[in-house]
mmCIF file of C-alpha atoms in Angstrom:
data_model
loop_
_atom_site.group_PDB
_atom_site.id
_atom_site.type_symbol
_atom_site.label_atom_id
_atom_site.label_comp_id
_atom_site.label_asym_id
_atom_site.label_seq_id
_atom_site.Cartn_x
_atom_site.Cartn_y
_atom_site.Cartn_z
ATOM 1 C CA MET A 1 -83.940 -6.206 86.733
ATOM 2 C CA HIS A 2 -85.084 -5.049 90.272
ATOM 3 C CA VAL A 3 -83.860 -1.490 91.127
ATOM 4 C CA PRO A 4 -82.266 -2.110 95.024
ATOM 5 C CA LEU A 5 -84.457 -0.981 97.628
ATOM 6 C CA SER A 6 -83.222 1.710 100.269
ATOM 7 C CA PRO A 7 -82.593 -0.026 103.348
ATOM 8 C CA PRO A 8 -85.178 0.092 106.234
ATOM 9 C CA GLN A 9 -85.237 2.587 108.892
ATOM 10 C CA VAL A 10 -85.188 0.667 112.374
ATOM 11 C CA VAL A 11 -86.976 2.682 115.083
ATOM 12 C CA THR A 12 -85.499 1.755 118.791
ATOM 13 C CA THR A 13 -85.821 5.115 120.520
ATOM 14 C CA GLY A 14 -88.548 7.211 121.845
ATOM 15 C CA SER A 15 -87.767 10.376 119.859
ATOM 16 C CA GLY A 16 -87.563 7.906 116.793
ATOM 17 C CA LEU A 17 -90.732 6.703 117.239
ATOM 18 C CA ARG A 18 -92.395 10.116 117.587
ATOM 19 C CA ASP A 19 -90.758 11.391 114.604
ATOM 20 C CA LEU A 20 -92.062 8.506 112.899
ATOM 21 C CA VAL A 21 -95.752 9.150 114.022
ATOM 22 C CA THR A 22 -95.235 12.595 112.608
ATOM 23 C CA GLU A 23 -94.152 10.980 109.340
ATOM 24 C CA LEU A 24 -97.028 8.409 109.115
ATOM 25 C CA GLN A 25 -99.480 11.247 110.010
ATOM 26 C CA ARG A 26 -98.775 12.828 106.681
ATOM 27 C CA HIS A 27 -100.226 9.761 104.460
ATOM 28 C CA ASP A 28 -103.829 8.347 104.062
ATOM 29 C CA ARG A 29 -102.600 5.007 103.475
ATOM 30 C CA LEU A 30 -100.077 2.687 105.390
ATOM 31 C CA ALA A 31 -99.063 -0.978 105.052
ATOM 32 C CA VAL A 32 -98.552 -2.649 108.317
ATOM 33 C CA ASP A 33 -97.479 -5.868 109.376
ATOM 34 C CA THR A 34 -96.083 -7.868 112.568
ATOM 35 C CA GLU A 35 -93.728 -10.471 113.477
ATOM 36 C CA SER A 36 -94.016 -12.658 116.554
ATOM 37 C CA ASN A 37 -91.938 -15.372 118.327
ATOM 38 C CA SER A 38 -94.610 -17.908 118.672
ATOM 39 C CA LEU A 39 -92.648 -20.834 117.094
ATOM 40 C CA HIS A 40 -89.811 -20.187 119.932
ATOM 41 C CA ALA A 41 -91.335 -19.071 123.401
ATOM 42 C CA TYR A 42 -93.927 -20.297 125.629
ATOM 43 C CA GLN A 43 -95.841 -16.729 125.550
ATOM 44 C CA GLU A 44 -95.656 -15.349 122.270
ATOM 45 C CA ARG A 45 -95.325 -11.810 121.834
ATOM 46 C CA VAL A 46 -94.902 -9.362 118.835
ATOM 47 C CA CYS A 47 -91.235 -8.827 118.229
ATOM 48 C CA LEU A 48 -91.335 -6.553 115.244
ATOM 49 C CA ILE A 49 -94.024 -4.050 113.698
ATOM 50 C CA GLN A 50 -93.459 -3.000 109.936
ATOM 51 C CA VAL A 51 -94.846 -0.041 108.552
ATOM 52 C CA SER A 52 -94.462 1.030 105.122
ATOM 53 C CA THR A 53 -95.567 4.379 103.328
ATOM 54 C CA PRO A 54 -95.148 5.107 99.415
ATOM 55 C CA GLU A 55 -91.482 6.312 100.176
ATOM 56 C CA ALA A 56 -90.243 4.357 102.802
ATOM 57 C CA ASP A 57 -89.986 1.165 104.935
ATOM 58 C CA PHE A 58 -90.049 0.978 108.910
ATOM 59 C CA LEU A 59 -89.213 -1.512 111.228
ATOM 60 C CA ILE A 60 -90.561 -0.675 114.894
ATOM 61 C CA ASP A 61 -88.728 -2.808 117.510
ATOM 62 C CA PRO A 62 -90.982 -3.509 120.653
ATOM 63 C CA LEU A 63 -88.439 -5.286 122.401
ATOM 64 C CA ILE A 64 -86.274 -2.317 122.760
ATOM 65 C CA LEU A 65 -88.953 0.511 122.899
ATOM 66 C CA SER A 66 -90.603 0.419 126.279
ATOM 67 C CA ASP A 67 -93.593 2.641 125.322
ATOM 68 C CA LEU A 68 -95.446 2.359 121.796
ATOM 69 C CA HIS A 69 -98.403 4.500 123.005
ATOM 70 C CA PRO A 70 -97.497 7.385 120.269
ATOM 71 C CA LEU A 71 -98.402 5.040 117.636
ATOM 72 C CA SER A 72 -101.853 4.254 118.911
ATOM 73 C CA PRO A 73 -103.450 7.278 117.401
ATOM 74 C CA VAL A 74 -101.999 6.556 114.107
ATOM 75 C CA LEU A 75 -103.573 2.700 113.867
ATOM 76 C CA ALA A 76 -106.939 4.078 115.085
ATOM 77 C CA ASP A 77 -107.258 7.140 112.912
ATOM 78 C CA PRO A 78 -110.305 6.839 110.667
ATOM 79 C CA GLN A 79 -108.907 8.925 108.139
ATOM 80 C CA ILE A 80 -105.843 6.514 107.626
ATOM 81 C CA GLU A 81 -106.416 3.280 106.058
ATOM 82 C CA LYS A 82 -104.122 0.573 107.417
ATOM 83 C CA VAL A 83 -103.414 -2.146 104.601
ATOM 84 C CA PHE A 84 -102.534 -5.704 105.862
ATOM 85 C CA HIS A 85 -102.226 -9.274 104.435
ATOM 86 C CA ALA A 86 -104.063 -11.841 106.441
ATOM 87 C CA ALA A 87 -104.834 -9.161 109.032
ATOM 88 C CA GLU A 88 -107.123 -11.252 111.893
ATOM 89 C CA TYR A 89 -103.830 -12.498 113.771
ATOM 90 C CA ASP A 90 -101.825 -9.487 113.697
ATOM 91 C CA LEU A 91 -105.139 -7.451 114.785
ATOM 92 C CA ALA A 92 -105.311 -9.803 117.613
ATOM 93 C CA CYS A 93 -101.551 -9.714 118.635
ATOM 94 C CA LEU A 94 -101.481 -6.028 118.584
ATOM 95 C CA HIS A 95 -104.418 -5.478 120.638
ATOM 96 C CA ARG A 96 -103.185 -8.373 123.115
ATOM 97 C CA ASP A 97 -99.758 -6.695 123.503
ATOM 98 C CA PHE A 98 -100.599 -3.144 123.149
ATOM 99 C CA GLY A 99 -103.972 -2.543 123.393
ATOM 100 C CA PHE A 100 -104.125 -1.037 119.805
ATOM 101 C CA GLU A 101 -107.470 -0.461 118.104
ATOM 102 C CA VAL A 102 -106.514 -0.563 114.371
ATOM 103 C CA ALA A 103 -109.090 0.969 111.871
ATOM 104 C CA PRO A 104 -110.106 1.228 109.141
ATOM 105 C CA ILE A 105 -108.149 -1.694 107.322
ATOM 106 C CA PHE A 106 -108.183 -3.230 103.807
ATOM 107 C CA ASP A 107 -106.922 -6.845 104.117
ATOM 108 C CA THR A 108 -105.362 -8.022 100.758
ATOM 109 C CA ARG A 109 -106.244 -11.524 101.700
ATOM 110 C CA VAL A 110 -109.811 -10.769 102.173
ATOM 111 C CA ALA A 111 -109.665 -8.928 98.721
ATOM 112 C CA VAL A 112 -108.132 -11.937 96.547
ATOM 113 C CA ARG A 113 -110.585 -14.531 98.388
ATOM 114 C CA THR A 114 -113.416 -12.362 97.607
ATOM 115 C CA LEU A 115 -112.473 -12.314 93.962
ATOM 116 C CA GLY A 116 -111.788 -16.027 94.082
ATOM 117 C CA HIS A 117 -108.100 -16.048 93.433
ATOM 118 C CA PRO A 118 -106.751 -19.617 93.693
ATOM 119 C CA ARG A 119 -103.621 -18.357 95.045
ATOM 120 C CA THR A 120 -103.990 -16.260 98.234
ATOM 121 C CA GLY A 121 -100.700 -16.296 100.072
ATOM 122 C CA LEU A 122 -98.564 -13.165 100.062
ATOM 123 C CA GLY A 123 -95.474 -14.720 98.515
ATOM 124 C CA ASP A 124 -97.721 -16.164 95.445
ATOM 125 C CA LEU A 125 -99.235 -12.705 95.103
ATOM 126 C CA LEU A 126 -95.992 -10.612 95.436
ATOM 127 C CA GLU A 127 -94.505 -13.224 92.796
ATOM 128 C CA GLU A 128 -97.352 -12.763 90.299
ATOM 129 C CA ALA A 129 -97.979 -9.035 90.427
ATOM 130 C CA PHE A 130 -94.296 -7.854 90.705
ATOM 131 C CA GLY A 131 -91.901 -10.804 90.117
ATOM 132 C CA VAL A 132 -90.644 -10.699 93.976
ATOM 133 C CA ARG A 133 -89.581 -13.929 95.604
ATOM 134 C CA LEU A 134 -89.957 -13.966 99.676
ATOM 135 C CA ASP A 135 -87.262 -16.066 100.962
ATOM 136 C CA LYS A 136 -88.912 -19.193 102.509
ATOM 137 C CA ARG A 137 -85.807 -19.699 104.685
ATOM 138 C CA HIS A 138 -87.079 -16.885 107.616
ATOM 139 C CA GLN A 139 -90.738 -17.907 107.760
ATOM 140 C CA ARG A 140 -89.741 -19.875 111.031
ATOM 141 C CA ALA A 141 -86.886 -17.280 112.237
ATOM 142 C CA ASN A 142 -86.780 -16.685 115.755
ATOM 143 C CA TRP A 143 -87.980 -12.696 115.847
ATOM 144 C CA GLY A 144 -87.281 -12.711 119.587
ATOM 145 C CA LYS A 145 -83.688 -12.652 119.034
ATOM 146 C CA ARG A 146 -81.428 -9.589 119.253
ATOM 147 C CA PRO A 147 -79.810 -8.303 117.118
ATOM 148 C CA LEU A 148 -81.700 -9.101 114.153
ATOM 149 C CA PRO A 149 -79.398 -10.011 111.250
ATOM 150 C CA PRO A 150 -79.723 -7.654 108.187
ATOM 151 C CA SER A 151 -81.218 -10.799 105.951
ATOM 152 C CA LEU A 152 -84.163 -10.778 108.389
ATOM 153 C CA LEU A 153 -84.796 -7.230 108.262
ATOM 154 C CA ASP A 154 -84.896 -7.087 104.836
ATOM 155 C CA TYR A 155 -87.257 -10.009 104.748
ATOM 156 C CA ALA A 156 -89.651 -8.274 107.387
ATOM 157 C CA ARG A 157 -89.743 -5.095 105.383
ATOM 158 C CA LEU A 158 -90.692 -6.955 102.124
ATOM 159 C CA ASP A 159 -93.817 -8.030 103.896
ATOM 160 C CA THR A 160 -95.081 -4.432 103.738
ATOM 161 C CA HIS A 161 -93.110 -2.733 100.928
ATOM 162 C CA TYR A 162 -95.284 -3.821 98.190
ATOM 163 C CA LEU A 163 -98.906 -4.057 100.048
ATOM 164 C CA LEU A 164 -99.637 -0.324 98.801
ATOM 165 C CA ALA A 165 -99.229 -1.363 95.231
ATOM 166 C CA LEU A 166 -100.975 -4.529 95.715
ATOM 167 C CA ARG A 167 -103.984 -2.900 97.622
ATOM 168 C CA ASP A 168 -104.491 -0.485 94.639
ATOM 169 C CA ARG A 169 -104.326 -3.586 91.765
ATOM 170 C CA LEU A 170 -107.104 -5.429 94.005
ATOM 171 C CA ALA A 171 -109.040 -2.559 94.828
ATOM 172 C CA ALA A 172 -109.482 -2.166 91.126
ATOM 173 C CA GLU A 173 -110.554 -5.875 90.537
ATOM 174 C CA LEU A 174 -113.099 -5.328 93.449
ATOM 175 C CA GLU A 175 -114.512 -2.240 91.573
ATOM 176 C CA VAL A 176 -114.708 -4.095 88.302
ATOM 177 C CA ALA A 177 -116.157 -7.283 89.804
ATOM 178 C CA GLY A 178 -118.720 -5.118 92.002
ATOM 179 C CA ARG A 179 -117.234 -6.539 95.286
ATOM 180 C CA VAL A 180 -116.034 -3.526 97.113
ATOM 181 C CA ASP A 181 -118.675 -3.117 99.616
ATOM 182 C CA GLU A 182 -118.283 -7.092 100.501
ATOM 183 C CA ALA A 183 -114.748 -6.681 101.095
ATOM 184 C CA SER A 184 -114.947 -3.829 103.052
ATOM 185 C CA GLU A 185 -117.650 -5.118 105.140
ATOM 186 C CA GLU A 186 -115.490 -8.172 105.673
ATOM 187 C CA CYS A 187 -112.483 -6.098 106.781
ATOM 188 C CA LEU A 188 -114.947 -4.139 109.251
ATOM 189 C CA ARG A 189 -115.605 -7.379 111.125
ATOM 190 C CA LEU A 190 -112.326 -8.664 111.500
ATOM 191 C CA SER A 191 -110.989 -5.252 112.834
ATOM 192 C CA ARG A 192 -113.895 -5.658 115.462
ATOM 193 C CA ALA A 193 -113.337 -9.277 116.164
ATOM 194 C CA ALA A 194 -109.878 -8.348 117.127
ATOM 195 C CA LEU A 195 -111.190 -6.296 120.184
ATOM 196 C CA VAL A 196 -113.246 -9.272 121.247
ATOM 197 C CA GLY A 197 -110.653 -11.952 121.201
ATOM 198 C CA THR A 198 -111.241 -15.624 121.550
ATOM 199 C CA PRO A 199 -114.298 -16.492 123.606
ATOM 200 C CA GLN A 200 -113.648 -18.782 126.614
ATOM 201 C CA ASN A 201 -116.320 -21.135 127.301
ATOM 202 C CA GLY A 202 -114.538 -22.300 130.599
ATOM 203 C CA ASP A 203 -113.987 -25.770 129.635
ATOM 204 C CA ASP A 204 -110.312 -27.374 130.521
ATOM 205 C CA PRO A 205 -107.907 -26.700 127.666
ATOM 206 C CA PHE A 206 -106.905 -30.185 127.164
ATOM 207 C CA TRP A 207 -110.350 -30.724 125.717
ATOM 208 C CA LYS A 208 -108.901 -28.770 122.607
ATOM 209 C CA VAL A 209 -106.710 -31.675 121.505
ATOM 210 C CA ALA A 210 -108.020 -33.209 118.423
ATOM 211 C CA ASN A 211 -110.078 -36.188 119.146
ATOM 212 C CA ALA A 212 -109.910 -35.615 122.808
ATOM 213 C CA ARG A 213 -113.735 -36.197 123.541
ATOM 214 C CA ARG A 214 -113.474 -39.811 121.952
ATOM 215 C CA LEU A 215 -111.543 -40.877 124.850
ATOM 216 C CA ASN A 216 -113.063 -42.767 127.655
ATOM 217 C CA GLY A 217 -113.428 -41.259 131.321
ATOM 218 C CA SER A 218 -110.180 -42.769 132.562
ATOM 219 C CA GLN A 219 -108.262 -42.002 129.394
ATOM 220 C CA ALA A 220 -109.571 -38.353 129.466
ATOM 221 C CA ALA A 221 -108.026 -38.031 132.801
ATOM 222 C CA VAL A 222 -104.685 -39.382 131.929
ATOM 223 C CA LEU A 223 -104.810 -36.592 128.776
ATOM 224 C CA ARG A 224 -105.511 -34.193 131.216
ATOM 225 C CA GLU A 225 -102.419 -34.860 133.460
ATOM 226 C CA LEU A 226 -100.261 -35.157 130.416
ATOM 227 C CA TYR A 227 -101.326 -32.008 129.136
ATOM 228 C CA ARG A 228 -100.571 -30.334 132.429
ATOM 229 C CA MET A 229 -97.126 -31.804 132.553
ATOM 230 C CA ARG A 230 -96.442 -30.496 128.872
ATOM 231 C CA ASP A 231 -97.378 -27.053 129.943
ATOM 232 C CA GLN A 232 -95.179 -27.102 133.068
ATOM 233 C CA GLU A 233 -92.315 -27.988 131.001
ATOM 234 C CA ALA A 234 -93.211 -25.768 128.289
ATOM 235 C CA ARG A 235 -93.433 -22.897 130.746
ATOM 236 C CA ARG A 236 -89.878 -23.772 132.755
ATOM 237 C CA ARG A 237 -88.083 -24.128 129.123
ATOM 238 C CA ASP A 238 -89.720 -21.072 127.920
ATOM 239 C CA CYS A 239 -90.649 -22.530 124.528
ATOM 240 C CA PRO A 240 -93.982 -23.667 122.850
ATOM 241 C CA PRO A 241 -95.762 -26.706 124.080
ATOM 242 C CA PHE A 242 -95.621 -28.630 120.935
ATOM 243 C CA LYS A 243 -91.662 -28.746 121.293
ATOM 244 C CA ILE A 244 -92.119 -30.612 124.330
ATOM 245 C CA MET A 245 -94.625 -33.083 123.084
ATOM 246 C CA SER A 246 -96.874 -32.854 119.964
ATOM 247 C CA ASP A 247 -100.758 -33.599 120.337
ATOM 248 C CA SER A 248 -100.708 -36.736 118.749
ATOM 249 C CA SER A 249 -98.241 -38.198 121.028
ATOM 250 C CA LEU A 250 -100.362 -37.087 123.869
ATOM 251 C CA MET A 251 -103.378 -38.774 122.478
ATOM 252 C CA SER A 252 -101.355 -42.057 122.136
ATOM 253 C CA LEU A 253 -100.198 -41.641 125.621
ATOM 254 C CA ALA A 254 -103.706 -41.111 126.946
ATOM 255 C CA GLN A 255 -105.023 -44.182 125.013
ATOM 256 C CA ALA A 256 -102.404 -46.436 125.675
ATOM 257 C CA SER A 257 -101.808 -45.375 129.487
ATOM 258 C CA PRO A 258 -98.450 -47.129 129.981
ATOM 259 C CA ARG A 259 -97.631 -47.827 133.663
ATOM 260 C CA SER A 260 -93.999 -48.931 133.142
ATOM 261 C CA ARG A 261 -91.146 -48.124 131.329
ATOM 262 C CA ARG A 262 -91.298 -51.399 129.469
ATOM 263 C CA ALA A 263 -94.849 -50.514 128.239
ATOM 264 C CA LEU A 264 -93.908 -46.975 127.441
ATOM 265 C CA GLU A 265 -90.714 -48.246 125.411
ATOM 266 C CA ARG A 266 -93.228 -50.358 123.359
ATOM 267 C CA LEU A 267 -95.203 -47.359 122.169
ATOM 268 C CA ASP A 268 -94.124 -46.865 118.847
ATOM 269 C CA SER A 269 -96.697 -43.847 117.968
ATOM 270 C CA VAL A 270 -94.468 -41.813 120.260
ATOM 271 C CA PRO A 271 -91.012 -40.818 119.355
ATOM 272 C CA SER A 272 -88.218 -42.349 120.981
ATOM 273 C CA SER A 273 -86.931 -39.230 122.043
ATOM 274 C CA THR A 274 -89.992 -38.098 123.771
ATOM 275 C CA ARG A 275 -90.316 -41.438 125.579
ATOM 276 C CA SER A 276 -86.434 -41.446 126.560
ATOM 277 C CA ARG A 277 -86.667 -37.727 127.660
ATOM 278 C CA HIS A 278 -89.817 -37.377 129.347
ATOM 279 C CA ALA A 279 -90.125 -41.018 130.693
ATOM 280 C CA ASP A 280 -90.327 -40.255 134.452
ATOM 281 C CA SER A 281 -92.955 -37.362 134.006
ATOM 282 C CA ILE A 282 -94.949 -39.610 131.672
ATOM 283 C CA LEU A 283 -95.349 -42.353 134.038
ATOM 284 C CA ALA A 284 -96.150 -40.280 136.689
ATOM 285 C CA ALA A 285 -98.722 -38.358 134.745
ATOM 286 C CA VAL A 286 -100.363 -41.510 133.818
ATOM 287 C CA GLU A 287 -100.408 -42.581 137.443
ATOM 288 C CA ARG A 288 -102.147 -39.381 138.650
ATOM 289 C CA GLY A 289 -104.710 -39.665 135.745
ATOM 290 C CA LEU A 290 -105.588 -43.234 136.352
ATOM 291 C CA ALA A 291 -106.258 -42.373 140.139
ATOM 292 C CA ALA A 292 -108.293 -39.460 139.557
ATOM 293 C CA PRO A 293 -111.930 -39.384 138.845
ATOM 294 C CA PRO A 294 -113.107 -38.698 135.092
ATOM 295 C CA PRO A 295 -113.101 -34.843 134.049
ATOM 296 C CA SER A 296 -116.357 -33.142 133.245
ATOM 297 C CA ARG A 297 -117.129 -33.326 129.551
ATOM 298 C CA PRO A 298 -117.039 -30.094 127.617
ATOM 299 C CA SER A 299 -119.958 -27.848 127.601
ATOM 300 C CA GLY A 300 -120.960 -25.720 124.299
ATOM 301 C CA ARG A 301 -121.780 -26.854 121.143
ATOM 302 C CA GLY A 302 -121.992 -30.478 121.275
ATOM 303 C CA GLN A 303 -124.738 -30.382 123.706
ATOM 304 C CA ASP A 304 -127.478 -28.809 121.350
ATOM 305 C CA GLU A 305 -128.142 -31.179 118.643
ATOM 306 C CA ALA A 306 -130.849 -29.099 116.970
ATOM 307 C CA ALA A 307 -128.254 -26.421 116.511
ATOM 308 C CA GLN A 308 -125.856 -28.789 115.188
ATOM 309 C CA VAL A 309 -128.368 -29.865 112.877
ATOM 310 C CA ARG A 310 -128.947 -26.180 111.565
ATOM 311 C CA PHE A 311 -124.971 -25.606 111.309
ATOM 312 C CA GLN A 312 -124.587 -28.521 109.106
ATOM 313 C CA ARG A 313 -127.677 -27.674 106.978
ATOM 314 C CA LEU A 314 -126.089 -24.049 106.772
ATOM 315 C CA ARG A 315 -122.858 -25.263 105.745
ATOM 316 C CA GLU A 316 -124.201 -27.461 102.814
ATOM 317 C CA TRP A 317 -126.108 -24.149 101.558
ATOM 318 C CA ARG A 318 -122.952 -22.225 101.846
ATOM 319 C CA ARG A 319 -120.937 -24.639 100.088
ATOM 320 C CA ARG A 320 -123.441 -24.966 97.227
ATOM 321 C CA VAL A 321 -123.284 -21.377 96.838
ATOM 322 C CA ALA A 322 -119.483 -20.945 97.182
ATOM 323 C CA GLU A 323 -119.221 -23.679 94.394
ATOM 324 C CA THR A 324 -121.700 -21.522 92.057
ATOM 325 C CA ARG A 325 -119.659 -18.377 92.812
ATOM 326 C CA GLY A 326 -116.013 -19.935 92.618
ATOM 327 C CA VAL A 327 -115.043 -18.848 96.298
ATOM 328 C CA GLU A 328 -114.218 -20.576 99.639
ATOM 329 C CA SER A 329 -117.277 -21.379 101.552
ATOM 330 C CA ASP A 330 -116.313 -18.866 104.664
ATOM 331 C CA VAL A 331 -116.417 -16.022 101.857
ATOM 332 C CA ILE A 332 -120.105 -16.610 101.557
ATOM 333 C CA LEU A 333 -120.489 -16.558 105.078
ATOM 334 C CA PRO A 334 -117.852 -16.798 108.027
ATOM 335 C CA ARG A 335 -117.798 -19.800 110.161
ATOM 336 C CA GLU A 336 -118.429 -17.802 113.168
ATOM 337 C CA VAL A 337 -121.367 -15.818 111.857
ATOM 338 C CA THR A 338 -122.648 -19.224 110.410
ATOM 339 C CA TRP A 339 -122.470 -20.951 113.894
ATOM 340 C CA GLU A 340 -124.120 -17.961 115.613
ATOM 341 C CA ILE A 341 -126.922 -18.074 113.077
ATOM 342 C CA ALA A 342 -127.391 -21.752 113.889
ATOM 343 C CA ARG A 343 -127.262 -21.607 117.515
ATOM 344 C CA THR A 344 -129.654 -18.414 117.859
ATOM 345 C CA ASN A 345 -131.929 -19.577 115.212
ATOM 346 C CA PRO A 346 -133.452 -16.320 114.128
ATOM 347 C CA ARG A 347 -137.147 -16.191 113.190
ATOM 348 C CA GLY A 348 -137.081 -13.545 110.478
ATOM 349 C CA LEU A 349 -135.207 -11.125 108.497
ATOM 350 C CA GLU A 350 -134.679 -8.566 111.246
ATOM 351 C CA ALA A 351 -133.327 -10.738 113.693
ATOM 352 C CA LEU A 352 -130.975 -12.376 110.909
ATOM 353 C CA HIS A 353 -129.984 -8.873 109.965
ATOM 354 C CA ASP A 354 -128.675 -8.133 113.812
ATOM 355 C CA LEU A 355 -126.664 -11.390 113.805
ATOM 356 C CA MET A 356 -125.004 -10.551 110.480
ATOM 357 C CA ALA A 357 -123.893 -7.187 111.099
ATOM 358 C CA PRO A 358 -121.540 -5.661 109.640
ATOM 359 C CA LEU A 359 -122.048 -8.037 106.536
ATOM 360 C CA GLU A 360 -124.822 -6.011 104.916
ATOM 361 C CA THR A 361 -123.759 -6.780 101.262
ATOM 362 C CA ARG A 362 -124.368 -10.651 102.163
ATOM 363 C CA PHE A 363 -127.577 -9.878 104.347
ATOM 364 C CA GLN A 364 -128.984 -8.561 101.345
ATOM 365 C CA ALA A 365 -127.753 -11.397 98.815
ATOM 366 C CA TYR A 366 -128.303 -14.507 100.932
ATOM 367 C CA GLY A 367 -130.906 -13.534 104.093
ATOM 368 C CA ARG A 368 -133.426 -15.190 102.493
ATOM 369 C CA ALA A 369 -131.688 -18.082 101.632
ATOM 370 C CA ILE A 370 -130.337 -18.429 104.929
ATOM 371 C CA LEU A 371 -133.924 -18.639 106.361
ATOM 372 C CA THR A 372 -134.866 -20.998 104.060
ATOM 373 C CA ALA A 373 -132.173 -23.252 105.200
ATOM 374 C CA LEU A 374 -133.141 -23.093 108.750
ATOM 375 C CA ASP A 375 -136.473 -23.634 107.750
ATOM 376 C CA SER A 376 -135.556 -26.782 106.085
ATOM 377 C CA THR A 377 -134.097 -28.292 109.369
ATOM 378 C CA ASP A 378 -137.255 -27.159 111.603
ATOM 379 C CA GLY A 379 -140.251 -27.274 108.976
ATOM 380 C CA PRO A 380 -142.346 -24.231 108.680
ATOM 381 C CA THR A 381 -141.360 -21.392 111.251
ATOM 382 C CA GLY A 382 -143.593 -18.428 109.937
ATOM 383 C CA HIS A 383 -140.596 -16.556 108.757
ATOM 384 C CA THR A 384 -141.254 -13.053 107.188
ATOM 385 C CA ALA A 385 -140.290 -12.096 103.962
#
């Protein structure tokens, strides 16, 4: 039987936050998580920040607090390790909304993936390690609503309550496996990447819709107008664009380009509720697209065939190594790093070393093999050993 947990402490005042910071500074390790409203708002934002110490769980409410600046020094303190599960999204959101720089971190998902565990979800790990089951009914909750019911507050605190104990278990496993440095370097890479954000290549965002590049010119123009129409409606209703219309519906409409209500009604691949609710807007967007010149095709990866060849060869090498070790392919080499190596095509270990920083352990283990894989795409290159 589990011992009932003490209620989490909800922080909603400036004085309460300052007191919390004083308490957090007493510890050398904290568990951290966030909850956002990405499923319920046009522009998502962090709606709750959970922090746990070995003695207590705290829930910080950024929708009520006007200034979270006092928390910044704790999150950036190099003497305080911040423990997350699947940190990448949380780190990006904390930096986007509050400018927080969070380091050093220990990511329990990075740890289990480095170790080759087949189950990497937090719910699976907590059930396996502590017999705790998270209530999956709350996974799609609207964290932007206030007040938050006690059931949601309790669910939120469970995301961090056991993380410190889980971290200690996984750190011990990493030590036995000789993978401590590899996991630490990946955590450092994630914390640095959060400060950079997602690169923007200047292409119109509608090209991100799956298979958009397979459309002909007029269909692409229609897709662009439909995408813009959906975005405007989502902004007006303050909801995520996918709740207005799915990407698959956008593609079906672009391919068919219906010009009448009758043609639209025959389009069974689009839900009837979407066809009826947005009929006028859809038909107007189609007309605008058909009257417009074809949009410019995306720039970037697709235009460099040599880089694509190198990327595919590196992916194949990565897959073989991962199978041998019993881990996912991106544990051997993250996808972003794989692409940057393929794009840059380093001509020696020194150049490769710069591209792989801070993944020193993986550079030492795989650097020569990576250059060999690149050589096999271009022929002899004179790489130095």
